[in-house]
PDB file of C-alpha atoms in Angstrom:
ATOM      1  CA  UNK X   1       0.000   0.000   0.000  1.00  0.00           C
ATOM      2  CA  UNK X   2       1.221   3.072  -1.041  1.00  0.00           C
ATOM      3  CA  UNK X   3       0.842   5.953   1.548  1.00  0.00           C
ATOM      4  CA  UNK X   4       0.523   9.431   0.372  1.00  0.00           C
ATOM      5  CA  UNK X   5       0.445  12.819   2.217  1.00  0.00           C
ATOM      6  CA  UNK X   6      -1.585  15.526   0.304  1.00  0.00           C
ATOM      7  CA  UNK X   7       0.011  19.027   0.894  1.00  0.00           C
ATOM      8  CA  UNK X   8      -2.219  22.346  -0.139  1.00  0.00           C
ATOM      9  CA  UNK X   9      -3.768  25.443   1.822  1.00  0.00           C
ATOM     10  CA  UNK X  10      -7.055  24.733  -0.292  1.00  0.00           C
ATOM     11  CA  UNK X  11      -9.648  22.469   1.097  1.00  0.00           C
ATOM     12  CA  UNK X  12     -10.931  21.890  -1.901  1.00  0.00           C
ATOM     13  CA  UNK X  13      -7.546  20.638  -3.807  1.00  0.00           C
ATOM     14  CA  UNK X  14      -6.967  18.780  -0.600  1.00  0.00           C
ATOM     15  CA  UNK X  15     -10.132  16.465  -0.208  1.00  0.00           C
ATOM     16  CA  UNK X  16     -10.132  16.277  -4.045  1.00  0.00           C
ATOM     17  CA  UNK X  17      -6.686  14.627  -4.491  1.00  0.00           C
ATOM     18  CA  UNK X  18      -7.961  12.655  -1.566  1.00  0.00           C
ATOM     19  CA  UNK X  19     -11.187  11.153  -2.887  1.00  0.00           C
ATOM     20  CA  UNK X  20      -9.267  10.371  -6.125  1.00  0.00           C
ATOM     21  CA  UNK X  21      -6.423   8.235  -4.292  1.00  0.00           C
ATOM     22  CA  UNK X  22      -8.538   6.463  -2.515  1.00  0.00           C
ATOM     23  CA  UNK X  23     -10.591   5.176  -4.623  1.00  0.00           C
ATOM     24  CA  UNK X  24      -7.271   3.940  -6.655  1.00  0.00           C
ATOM     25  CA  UNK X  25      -6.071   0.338  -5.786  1.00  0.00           C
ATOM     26  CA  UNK X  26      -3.315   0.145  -3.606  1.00  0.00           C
ATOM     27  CA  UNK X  27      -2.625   3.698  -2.781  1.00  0.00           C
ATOM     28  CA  UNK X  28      -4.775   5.236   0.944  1.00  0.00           C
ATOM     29  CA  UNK X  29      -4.043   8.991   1.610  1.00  0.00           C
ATOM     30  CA  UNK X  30      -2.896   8.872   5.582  1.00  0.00           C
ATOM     31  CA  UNK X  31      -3.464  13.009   5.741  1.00  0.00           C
ATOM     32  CA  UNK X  32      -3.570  15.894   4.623  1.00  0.00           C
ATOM     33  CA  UNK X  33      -1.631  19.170   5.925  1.00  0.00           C
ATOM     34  CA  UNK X  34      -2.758  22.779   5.310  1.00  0.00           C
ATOM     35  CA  UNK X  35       0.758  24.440   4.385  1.00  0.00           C
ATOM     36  CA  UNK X  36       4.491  23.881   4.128  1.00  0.00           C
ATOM     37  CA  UNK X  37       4.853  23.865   8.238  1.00  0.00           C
ATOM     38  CA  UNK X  38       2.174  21.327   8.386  1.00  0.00           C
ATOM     39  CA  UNK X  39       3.867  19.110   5.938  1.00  0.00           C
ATOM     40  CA  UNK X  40       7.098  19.059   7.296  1.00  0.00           C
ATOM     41  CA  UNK X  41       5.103  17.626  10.669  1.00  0.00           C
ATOM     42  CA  UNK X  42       2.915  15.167   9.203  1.00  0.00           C
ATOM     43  CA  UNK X  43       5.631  13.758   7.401  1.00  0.00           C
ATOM     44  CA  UNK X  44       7.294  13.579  10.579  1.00  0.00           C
ATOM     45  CA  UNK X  45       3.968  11.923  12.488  1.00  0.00           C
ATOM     46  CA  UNK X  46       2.837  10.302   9.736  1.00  0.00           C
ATOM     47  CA  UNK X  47       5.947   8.839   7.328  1.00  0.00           C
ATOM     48  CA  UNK X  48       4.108   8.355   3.664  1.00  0.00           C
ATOM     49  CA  UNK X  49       5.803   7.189   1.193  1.00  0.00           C
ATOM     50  CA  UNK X  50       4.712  10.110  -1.367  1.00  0.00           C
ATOM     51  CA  UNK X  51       3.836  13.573  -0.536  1.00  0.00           C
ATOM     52  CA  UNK X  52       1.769  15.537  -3.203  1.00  0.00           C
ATOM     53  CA  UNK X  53       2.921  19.497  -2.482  1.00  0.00           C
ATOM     54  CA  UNK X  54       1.961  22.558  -3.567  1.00  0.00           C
ATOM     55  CA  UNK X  55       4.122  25.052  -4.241  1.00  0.00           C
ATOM     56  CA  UNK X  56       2.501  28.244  -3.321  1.00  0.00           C
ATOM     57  CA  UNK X  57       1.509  27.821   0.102  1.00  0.00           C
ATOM     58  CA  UNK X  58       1.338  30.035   3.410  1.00  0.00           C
ATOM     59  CA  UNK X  59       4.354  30.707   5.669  1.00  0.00           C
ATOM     60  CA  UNK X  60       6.210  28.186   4.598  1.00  0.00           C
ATOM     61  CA  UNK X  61       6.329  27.354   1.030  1.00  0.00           C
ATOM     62  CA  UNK X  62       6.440  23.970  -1.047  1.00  0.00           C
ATOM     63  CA  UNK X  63       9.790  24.709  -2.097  1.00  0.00           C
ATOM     64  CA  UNK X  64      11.491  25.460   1.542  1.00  0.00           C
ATOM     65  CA  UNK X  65       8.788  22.248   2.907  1.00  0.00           C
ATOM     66  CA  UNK X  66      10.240  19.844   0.186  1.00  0.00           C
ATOM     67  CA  UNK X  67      13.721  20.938   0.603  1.00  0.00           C
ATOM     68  CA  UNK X  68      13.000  19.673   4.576  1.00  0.00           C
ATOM     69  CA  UNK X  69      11.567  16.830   3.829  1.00  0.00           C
ATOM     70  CA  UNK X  70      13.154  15.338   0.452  1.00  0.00           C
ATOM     71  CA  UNK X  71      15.798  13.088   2.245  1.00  0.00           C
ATOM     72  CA  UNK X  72      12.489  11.199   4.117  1.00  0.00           C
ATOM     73  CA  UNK X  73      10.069  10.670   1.639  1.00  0.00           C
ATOM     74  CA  UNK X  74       9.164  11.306  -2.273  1.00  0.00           C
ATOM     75  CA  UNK X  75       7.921  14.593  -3.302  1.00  0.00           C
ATOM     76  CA  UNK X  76       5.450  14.922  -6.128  1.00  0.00           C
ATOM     77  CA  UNK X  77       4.906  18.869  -6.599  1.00  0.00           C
ATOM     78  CA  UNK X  78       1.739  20.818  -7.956  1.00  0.00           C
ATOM     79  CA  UNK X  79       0.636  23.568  -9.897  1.00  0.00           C
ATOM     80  CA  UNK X  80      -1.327  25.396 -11.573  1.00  0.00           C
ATOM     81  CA  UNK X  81       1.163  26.205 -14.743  1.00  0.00           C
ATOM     82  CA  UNK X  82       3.259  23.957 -16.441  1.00  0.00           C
ATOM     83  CA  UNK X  83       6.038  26.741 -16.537  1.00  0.00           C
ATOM     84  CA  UNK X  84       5.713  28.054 -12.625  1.00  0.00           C
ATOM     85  CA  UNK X  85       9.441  29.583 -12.591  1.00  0.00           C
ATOM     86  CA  UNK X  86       9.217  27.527  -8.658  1.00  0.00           C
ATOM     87  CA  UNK X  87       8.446  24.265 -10.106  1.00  0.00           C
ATOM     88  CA  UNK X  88      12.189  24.541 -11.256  1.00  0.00           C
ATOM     89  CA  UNK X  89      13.196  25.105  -7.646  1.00  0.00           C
ATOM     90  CA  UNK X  90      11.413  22.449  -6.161  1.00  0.00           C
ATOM     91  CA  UNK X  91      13.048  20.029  -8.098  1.00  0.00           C
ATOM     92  CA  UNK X  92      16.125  21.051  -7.429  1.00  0.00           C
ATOM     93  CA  UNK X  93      15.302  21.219  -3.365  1.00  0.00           C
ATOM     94  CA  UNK X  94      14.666  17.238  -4.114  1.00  0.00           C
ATOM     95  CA  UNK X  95      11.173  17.201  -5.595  1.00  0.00           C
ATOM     96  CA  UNK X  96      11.136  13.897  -7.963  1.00  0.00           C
ATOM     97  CA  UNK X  97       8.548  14.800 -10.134  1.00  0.00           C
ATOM     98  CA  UNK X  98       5.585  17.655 -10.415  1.00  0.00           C
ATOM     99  CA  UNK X  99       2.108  17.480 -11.542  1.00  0.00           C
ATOM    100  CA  UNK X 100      -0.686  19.559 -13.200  1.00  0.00           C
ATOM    101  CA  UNK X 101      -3.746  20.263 -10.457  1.00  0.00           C
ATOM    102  CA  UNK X 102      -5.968  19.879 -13.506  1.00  0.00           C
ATOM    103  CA  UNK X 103      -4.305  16.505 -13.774  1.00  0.00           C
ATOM    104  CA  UNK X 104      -6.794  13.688 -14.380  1.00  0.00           C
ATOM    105  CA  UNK X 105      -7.643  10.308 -11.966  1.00  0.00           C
ATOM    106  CA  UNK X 106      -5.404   8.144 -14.093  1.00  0.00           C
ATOM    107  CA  UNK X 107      -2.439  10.773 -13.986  1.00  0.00           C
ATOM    108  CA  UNK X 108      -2.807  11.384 -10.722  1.00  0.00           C
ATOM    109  CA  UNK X 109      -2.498   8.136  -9.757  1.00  0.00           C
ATOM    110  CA  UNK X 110       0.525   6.991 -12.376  1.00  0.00           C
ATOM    111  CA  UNK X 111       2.461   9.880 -10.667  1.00  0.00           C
ATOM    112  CA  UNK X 112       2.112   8.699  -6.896  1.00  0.00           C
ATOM    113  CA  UNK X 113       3.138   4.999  -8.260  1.00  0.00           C
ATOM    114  CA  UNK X 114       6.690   6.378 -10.403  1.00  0.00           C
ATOM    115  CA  UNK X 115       7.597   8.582  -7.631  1.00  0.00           C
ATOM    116  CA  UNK X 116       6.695   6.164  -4.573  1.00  0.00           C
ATOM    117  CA  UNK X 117       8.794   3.380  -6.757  1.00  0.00           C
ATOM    118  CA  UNK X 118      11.509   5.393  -6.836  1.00  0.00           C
ATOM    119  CA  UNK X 119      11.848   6.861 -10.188  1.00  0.00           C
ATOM    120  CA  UNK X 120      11.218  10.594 -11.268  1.00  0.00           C
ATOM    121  CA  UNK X 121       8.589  11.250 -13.554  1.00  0.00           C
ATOM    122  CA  UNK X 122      10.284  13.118 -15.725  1.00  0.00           C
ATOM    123  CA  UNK X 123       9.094  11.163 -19.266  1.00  0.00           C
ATOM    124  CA  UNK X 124       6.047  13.869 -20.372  1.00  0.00           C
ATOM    125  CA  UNK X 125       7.408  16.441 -22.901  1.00  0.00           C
ATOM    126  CA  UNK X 126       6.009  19.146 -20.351  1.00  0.00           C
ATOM    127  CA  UNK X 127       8.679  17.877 -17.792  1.00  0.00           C
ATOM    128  CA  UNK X 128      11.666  18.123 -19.921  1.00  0.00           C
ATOM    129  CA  UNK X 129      10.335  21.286 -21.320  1.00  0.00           C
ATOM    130  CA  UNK X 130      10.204  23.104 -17.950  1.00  0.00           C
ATOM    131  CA  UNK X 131      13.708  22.244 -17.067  1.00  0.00           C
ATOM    132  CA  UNK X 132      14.932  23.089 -20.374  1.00  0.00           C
ATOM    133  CA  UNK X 133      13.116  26.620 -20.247  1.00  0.00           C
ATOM    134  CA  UNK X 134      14.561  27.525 -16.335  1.00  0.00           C
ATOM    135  CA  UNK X 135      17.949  25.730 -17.135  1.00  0.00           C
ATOM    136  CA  UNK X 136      18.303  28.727 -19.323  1.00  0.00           C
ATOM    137  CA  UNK X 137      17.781  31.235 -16.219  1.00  0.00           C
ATOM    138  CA  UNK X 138      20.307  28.949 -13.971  1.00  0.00           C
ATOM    139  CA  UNK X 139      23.408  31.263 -13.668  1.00  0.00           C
ATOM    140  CA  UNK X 140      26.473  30.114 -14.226  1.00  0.00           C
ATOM    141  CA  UNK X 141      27.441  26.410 -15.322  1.00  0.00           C
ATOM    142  CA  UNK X 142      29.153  25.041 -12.366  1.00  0.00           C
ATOM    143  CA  UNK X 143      30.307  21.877 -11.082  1.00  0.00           C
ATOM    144  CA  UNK X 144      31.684  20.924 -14.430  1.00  0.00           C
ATOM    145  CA  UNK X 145      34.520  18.994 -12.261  1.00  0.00           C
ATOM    146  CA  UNK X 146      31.738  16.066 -11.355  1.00  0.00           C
ATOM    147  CA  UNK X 147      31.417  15.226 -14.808  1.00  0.00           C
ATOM    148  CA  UNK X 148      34.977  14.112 -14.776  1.00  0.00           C
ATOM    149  CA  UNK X 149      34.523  11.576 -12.148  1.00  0.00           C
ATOM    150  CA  UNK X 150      31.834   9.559 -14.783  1.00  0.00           C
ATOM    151  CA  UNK X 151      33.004   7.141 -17.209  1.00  0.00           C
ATOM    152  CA  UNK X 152      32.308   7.369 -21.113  1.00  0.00           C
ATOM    153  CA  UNK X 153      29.878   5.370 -21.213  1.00  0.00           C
ATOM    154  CA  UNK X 154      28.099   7.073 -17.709  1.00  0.00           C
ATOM    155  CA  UNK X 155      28.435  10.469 -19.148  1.00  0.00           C
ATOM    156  CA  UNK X 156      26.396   9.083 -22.063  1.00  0.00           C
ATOM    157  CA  UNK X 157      23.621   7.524 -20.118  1.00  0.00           C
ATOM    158  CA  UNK X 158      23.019  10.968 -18.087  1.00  0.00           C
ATOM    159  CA  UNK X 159      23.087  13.063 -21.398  1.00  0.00           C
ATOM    160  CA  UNK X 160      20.132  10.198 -22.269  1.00  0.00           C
ATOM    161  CA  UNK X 161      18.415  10.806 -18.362  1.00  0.00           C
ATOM    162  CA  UNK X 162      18.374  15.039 -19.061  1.00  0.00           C
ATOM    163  CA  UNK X 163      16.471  13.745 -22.624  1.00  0.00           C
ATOM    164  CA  UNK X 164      13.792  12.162 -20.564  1.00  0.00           C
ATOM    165  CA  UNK X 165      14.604   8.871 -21.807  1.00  0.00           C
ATOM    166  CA  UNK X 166      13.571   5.531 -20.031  1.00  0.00           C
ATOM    167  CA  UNK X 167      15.688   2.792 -19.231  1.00  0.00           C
ATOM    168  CA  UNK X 168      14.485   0.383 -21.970  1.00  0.00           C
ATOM    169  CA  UNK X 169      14.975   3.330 -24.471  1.00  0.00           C
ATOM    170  CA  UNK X 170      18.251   4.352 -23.548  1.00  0.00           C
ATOM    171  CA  UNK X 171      19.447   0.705 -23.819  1.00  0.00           C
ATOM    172  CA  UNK X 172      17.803   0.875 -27.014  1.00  0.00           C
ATOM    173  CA  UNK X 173      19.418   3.680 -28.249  1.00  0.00           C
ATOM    174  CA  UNK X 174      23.469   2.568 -26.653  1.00  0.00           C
ATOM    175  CA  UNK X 175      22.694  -1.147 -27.596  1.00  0.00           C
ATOM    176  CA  UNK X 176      23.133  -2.330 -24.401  1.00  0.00           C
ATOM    177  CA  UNK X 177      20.939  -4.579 -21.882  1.00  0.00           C
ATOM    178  CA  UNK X 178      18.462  -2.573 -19.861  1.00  0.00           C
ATOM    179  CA  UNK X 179      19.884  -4.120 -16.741  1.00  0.00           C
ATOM    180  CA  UNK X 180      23.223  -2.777 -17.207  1.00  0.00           C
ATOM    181  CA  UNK X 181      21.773   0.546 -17.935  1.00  0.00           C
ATOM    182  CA  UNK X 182      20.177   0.431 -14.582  1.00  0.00           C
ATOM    183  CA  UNK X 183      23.811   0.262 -13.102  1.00  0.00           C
ATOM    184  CA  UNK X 184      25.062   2.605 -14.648  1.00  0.00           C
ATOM    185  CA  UNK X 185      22.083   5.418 -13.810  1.00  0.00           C
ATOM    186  CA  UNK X 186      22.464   4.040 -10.208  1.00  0.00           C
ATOM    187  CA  UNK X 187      26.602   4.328 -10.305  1.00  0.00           C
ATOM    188  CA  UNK X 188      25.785   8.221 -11.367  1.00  0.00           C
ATOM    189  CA  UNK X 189      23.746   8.809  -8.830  1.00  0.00           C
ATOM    190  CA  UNK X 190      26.156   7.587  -6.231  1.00  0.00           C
ATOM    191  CA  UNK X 191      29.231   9.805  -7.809  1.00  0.00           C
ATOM    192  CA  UNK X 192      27.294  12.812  -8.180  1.00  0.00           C
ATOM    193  CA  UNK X 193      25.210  13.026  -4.640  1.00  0.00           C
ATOM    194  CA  UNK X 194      21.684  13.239  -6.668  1.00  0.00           C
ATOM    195  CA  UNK X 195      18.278  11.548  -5.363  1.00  0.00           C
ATOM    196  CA  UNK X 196      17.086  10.494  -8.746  1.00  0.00           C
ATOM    197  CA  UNK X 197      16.902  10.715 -12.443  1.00  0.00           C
ATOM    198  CA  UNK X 198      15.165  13.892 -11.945  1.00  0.00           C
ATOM    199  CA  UNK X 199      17.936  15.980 -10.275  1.00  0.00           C
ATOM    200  CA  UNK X 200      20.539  14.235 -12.600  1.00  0.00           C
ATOM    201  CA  UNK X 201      18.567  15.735 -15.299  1.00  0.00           C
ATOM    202  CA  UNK X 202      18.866  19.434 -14.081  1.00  0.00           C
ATOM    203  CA  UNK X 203      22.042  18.283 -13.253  1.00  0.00           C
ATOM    204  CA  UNK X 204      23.025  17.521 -16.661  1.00  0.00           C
ATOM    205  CA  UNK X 205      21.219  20.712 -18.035  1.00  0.00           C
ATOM    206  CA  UNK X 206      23.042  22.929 -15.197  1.00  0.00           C
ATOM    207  CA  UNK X 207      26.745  21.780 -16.484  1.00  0.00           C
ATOM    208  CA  UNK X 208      25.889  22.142 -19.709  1.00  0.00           C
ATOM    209  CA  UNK X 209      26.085  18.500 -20.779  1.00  0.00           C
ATOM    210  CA  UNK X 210      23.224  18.944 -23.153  1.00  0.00           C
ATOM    211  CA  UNK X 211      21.538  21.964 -23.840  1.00  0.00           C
ATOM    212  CA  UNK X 212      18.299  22.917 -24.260  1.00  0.00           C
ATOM    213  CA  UNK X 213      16.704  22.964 -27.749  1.00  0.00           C
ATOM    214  CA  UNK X 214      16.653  26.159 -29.352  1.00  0.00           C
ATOM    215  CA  UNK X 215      13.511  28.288 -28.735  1.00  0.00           C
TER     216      UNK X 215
END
């Protein structure tokens, strides 16, 4: 059973996300928590897996709440826009994923399930196209001196990660078996200190490993 905290000042968004989990197999919302401060408690009391959070919240915001809570527990952020300019920072305080509040039942659902099984969701076009767009507005390229520490082959397979690719289709793509491109995403996580396929995207964006398509 997947256990999911839902995270948003608005009763309305808050019972709604609820009713919609728990009427999906396999997933029970265990609370709900009125703003950032909140969160960072119930996770606390509570310990879900998955914690849907909105970004814009009271006193404490989604952002500063996921950036307390990432190393516990998944973080699935929400908003209204598919280009909020602080959906960028939440993944980088550790979010592994975001999703639309206009998102349906089935998407909803599909996002708890990635992010509680410990992958980013970071495949929809919309995904990759935020973190091209606010990669641009990152500042300086730093930490170019982490890249060195990746094999060949490694640096490959994040370039392939920041695309949004899968597993299957990056083995695809490097002709290798999808089990040894599972070792390598997990040996690049390791070297570089990042949570998941999501930060080792922005990761890859921030260094300037790929770049993002042209406008």
């Amino acid at each position: 059973m997947i256990r999911v905290l839902v995270a948003d000042d608005q009763t309305m968004v808050r019972q709604g996300f609820t009713v919609l989990l728990n009427s999906e197999p396999g997933i029970e919302v265990v609370g709900q928590a009125v703003d950032g401060l909140d969160a960072v408690a119930k996770v606390a009391e509570l310990s879900p897996d998955v914690v849907l959070m909105d970004i814009r919240m009271p006193g404490l915001s989604g952002i500063e709440a996921t950036r307390r809570v990432s190393g516990a527990v998944k973080v699935l952020v929400l908003t209204t826009f598919d280009l909020d300019e602080y959906v960028y920072e939440a993944l980088r305080a550790g979010a592994s994923g975001f999703l639309l509040k206009d998102a349906s039942a089935a998407e909803l659902a599909h996002a708890v399930r990635v992010v509680a099984a410990g992958d980013a969701l970071l495949a929809p076009g919309v995904t990759r196209r935020l973190i091209t767009e606010f990669s641009r507005m990152a500042g300086p390229r730093q930490r170019m001196d982490r890249l060195a520490g990746l094999t060949e082959r490694e640096t490959e397979v994040l370039a392939r990660i920041a695309q949004g690719l899968s597993n299957a289709e990056i083995a695809e793509r490097l002709v290798l078996a999808e089990q040894t491109v599972k070792t390598h995403v997990s040996r690049i996580l390791v070297k570089l200190g990042l949570r998941d396929r999501t930060q080792a995207a922005v990761f890859a964006y921030e260094t300037g490993l790929v770049r993002p398509p042209n406008p």
